[in-house]
């Protein structure tokens, strides 16, 4: 999708006076790439919602494992389940996937990319990503929260590299925001818009990580 937008921006910035002409093929291909990117986003959101529904319908892991093993025995596939039998396995929990949706499911679960969802891969998806466990662990052991002004008034603040990193990010954020506004409203340059958005997001992330105070502690845990 981003590549398509950049292609459309290149077509829109073509200047016949300097020998750069508009290419109809590039215009069509850019529009098609944008459409495909939007379709992939919509499909991914839809499949993710159905996978959450599937996980809510599943009982305890011991029962899920027993059902998975029984399905693998009927399918005569000891290593796991292919797309056909895994679709039937999901339909047992009142969640059905089409062939196109099942391709997205395999992109999410099939880590080995062998066309089969194994017991270990299903177990890893069932119990969730390690990030959720780390968040619970971080919330369970609360340490003394560092305030912004207390950190700045501390005697060793000038020797803390995160202070200088935070100051640099604070200076870059308004500059990048203004550059994005200029590229979007004045110049209408999609290339500069996307570059500014990427760099601005990176600066905001670094600001959150560098300045770990009360104001950004809740936001930093999700990065």
XYZ file of C-alpha atoms in Angstrom:
223
model
C 0.000 0.000 0.000
C 2.792 2.426 0.893
C 4.621 1.526 -2.324
C 1.463 2.278 -4.283
C 1.076 5.670 -2.629
C 4.680 6.509 -3.441
C 4.092 5.490 -7.058
C 1.022 7.730 -7.243
C 3.024 10.560 -5.712
C 5.716 10.127 -8.364
C 3.051 10.296 -11.068
C 1.495 13.389 -9.525
C 4.845 15.170 -9.333
C 5.708 14.522 -12.979
C 6.691 17.684 -14.842
C 6.621 17.561 -18.668
C 8.670 20.776 -18.791
C 11.737 18.919 -17.544
C 11.113 15.766 -19.549
C 9.287 13.777 -16.841
C 5.981 12.530 -18.230
C 3.074 10.840 -16.554
C 3.123 7.068 -17.062
C -0.414 5.572 -17.224
C 0.962 2.153 -16.342
C 2.553 3.502 -13.188
C -0.703 5.232 -12.294
C -2.713 2.030 -12.693
C -0.157 -0.115 -10.867
C 0.037 2.376 -8.007
C -3.744 2.415 -7.652
C -3.847 -1.393 -7.713
C -1.160 -1.645 -5.024
C -3.100 0.779 -2.829
C -6.280 -1.270 -3.297
C -4.454 -4.518 -2.499
C -2.899 -2.962 0.600
C -6.273 -1.750 1.866
C -7.801 -5.164 1.147
C -5.025 -6.900 3.101
C -5.588 -4.580 6.053
C -9.324 -5.255 6.049
C -8.810 -9.006 5.679
C -6.225 -9.113 8.458
C -8.507 -7.196 10.824
C -11.434 -9.510 10.030
C -9.409 -12.706 10.521
C -7.870 -11.399 13.734
C -11.353 -10.753 15.117
C -12.462 -14.290 14.236
C -9.328 -15.791 15.798
C -10.059 -13.958 19.037
C -13.574 -15.374 18.882
C -12.107 -18.855 18.346
C -9.856 -18.531 21.378
C -12.794 -17.445 23.543
C -14.794 -20.481 22.416
C -12.023 -22.930 23.302
C -12.124 -24.714 26.685
C -9.112 -25.692 28.795
C -5.924 -26.649 26.985
C -6.162 -30.329 27.929
C -9.500 -30.622 26.119
C -8.225 -28.681 23.116
C -5.155 -30.919 22.919
C -7.278 -34.062 23.112
C -9.564 -32.821 20.339
C -6.558 -31.847 18.210
C -5.008 -35.308 18.615
C -8.282 -37.023 17.695
C -8.575 -34.884 14.562
C -4.958 -35.644 13.625
C -5.609 -39.395 14.008
C -8.682 -39.228 11.768
C -6.728 -37.184 9.225
C -3.799 -39.641 9.382
C -1.437 -36.695 9.840
C 0.752 -37.296 12.913
C 2.694 -34.051 12.478
C -0.360 -31.778 12.572
C -3.352 -30.593 10.570
C -3.477 -29.167 7.085
C -5.839 -26.395 6.008
C -8.797 -28.712 5.322
C -8.743 -30.528 8.650
C -7.843 -27.438 10.652
C -10.895 -25.707 9.159
C -13.022 -28.605 10.392
C -11.263 -28.381 13.763
C -12.228 -24.700 14.066
C -15.796 -25.385 12.971
C -16.093 -27.652 16.000
C -15.917 -24.461 18.083
C -18.573 -22.689 15.956
C -16.026 -20.563 14.060
C -15.673 -21.115 10.319
C -12.968 -19.784 7.999
C -13.045 -19.502 4.232
C -10.088 -20.595 2.116
C -8.835 -17.033 1.853
C -9.198 -16.482 5.594
C -7.459 -19.784 6.323
C -4.406 -18.533 4.422
C -4.201 -15.656 6.903
C -4.623 -18.106 9.779
C -1.700 -20.178 8.520
C 0.437 -17.063 8.156
C -0.250 -16.416 11.837
C 0.106 -19.950 13.236
C 2.308 -21.927 10.833
C 5.741 -20.779 11.971
C 7.563 -23.575 10.120
C 5.808 -22.658 6.848
C 5.321 -26.343 6.017
C 1.572 -26.152 5.395
C 0.741 -27.955 8.644
C -0.227 -26.566 12.039
C 1.458 -28.689 14.682
C 0.551 -29.173 18.316
C 3.370 -26.896 19.473
C 2.279 -24.089 17.154
C -1.319 -24.332 18.337
C -0.126 -24.383 21.957
C 1.977 -21.258 21.442
C -1.004 -19.424 19.950
C -3.417 -20.709 22.612
C -1.320 -19.537 25.554
C -0.584 -16.203 23.922
C 2.507 -14.150 23.219
C 5.157 -13.732 25.884
C 4.524 -9.989 25.832
C 1.302 -10.406 27.808
C 3.143 -12.356 30.518
C 5.846 -9.693 30.664
C 3.216 -6.983 31.099
C 1.624 -8.860 34.003
C 5.050 -9.393 35.532
C 5.848 -5.696 35.183
C 2.578 -4.675 36.788
C 2.993 -7.168 39.611
C 6.319 -5.809 40.856
C 5.834 -2.093 41.219
C 8.944 -0.140 42.037
C 9.288 3.474 43.043
C 7.940 5.632 40.249
C 10.303 8.332 39.061
C 8.676 11.715 38.583
C 9.781 14.102 35.877
C 10.757 17.004 38.127
C 12.342 14.698 40.694
C 14.474 13.199 37.968
C 15.546 16.625 36.665
C 16.413 17.870 40.178
C 18.477 14.817 41.066
C 22.234 15.476 41.519
C 23.242 12.953 38.844
C 20.747 14.140 36.211
C 23.461 15.809 34.129
C 25.298 12.482 33.887
C 22.223 10.606 32.645
C 22.387 10.068 28.888
C 18.623 9.576 28.721
C 18.211 13.246 29.703
C 20.058 14.427 26.608
C 18.250 11.888 24.459
C 14.901 13.113 25.769
C 15.828 16.750 25.142
C 16.878 15.905 21.585
C 13.642 14.024 20.919
C 11.579 16.883 22.388
C 13.292 19.268 19.984
C 12.779 17.001 16.977
C 9.089 16.225 17.540
C 7.704 19.745 16.826
C 10.088 20.161 13.890
C 8.947 16.902 12.320
C 5.300 17.686 13.028
C 5.602 21.049 11.284
C 7.439 19.411 8.362
C 4.611 16.889 8.050
C 2.008 19.671 7.983
C 3.959 21.537 5.300
C 4.342 18.384 3.182
C 0.649 17.522 3.574
C -0.981 20.938 3.089
C 1.458 23.146 1.213
C 3.445 20.785 -1.012
C 1.138 17.728 -0.914
C 4.181 15.483 -1.241
C 3.255 11.936 -0.214
C 6.875 10.815 -0.105
C 7.837 13.497 2.392
C 4.643 12.853 4.347
C 5.438 9.174 4.882
C 9.085 9.821 5.665
C 8.111 12.450 8.232
C 5.534 10.126 9.780
C 8.074 7.304 10.134
C 10.719 9.546 11.686
C 8.131 11.231 13.924
C 6.894 7.863 15.194
C 10.488 6.804 15.865
C 11.167 10.022 17.807
C 8.023 9.591 19.901
C 9.003 6.001 20.669
C 12.502 7.040 21.693
C 11.078 9.841 23.828
C 8.864 7.389 25.685
C 11.747 4.986 26.228
C 14.228 7.646 27.289
C 11.931 9.571 29.645
C 10.529 6.783 31.813
C 8.637 8.980 34.261
C 5.081 8.918 35.622
C 3.724 10.696 32.556
C 4.993 8.041 30.141
C 5.269 4.904 32.282
C 1.878 3.506 31.280
C 2.585 4.175 27.622
C 6.126 2.796 27.698
C 5.024 -0.676 28.813
C 3.268 -1.212 25.486
C 6.481 -0.544 23.552
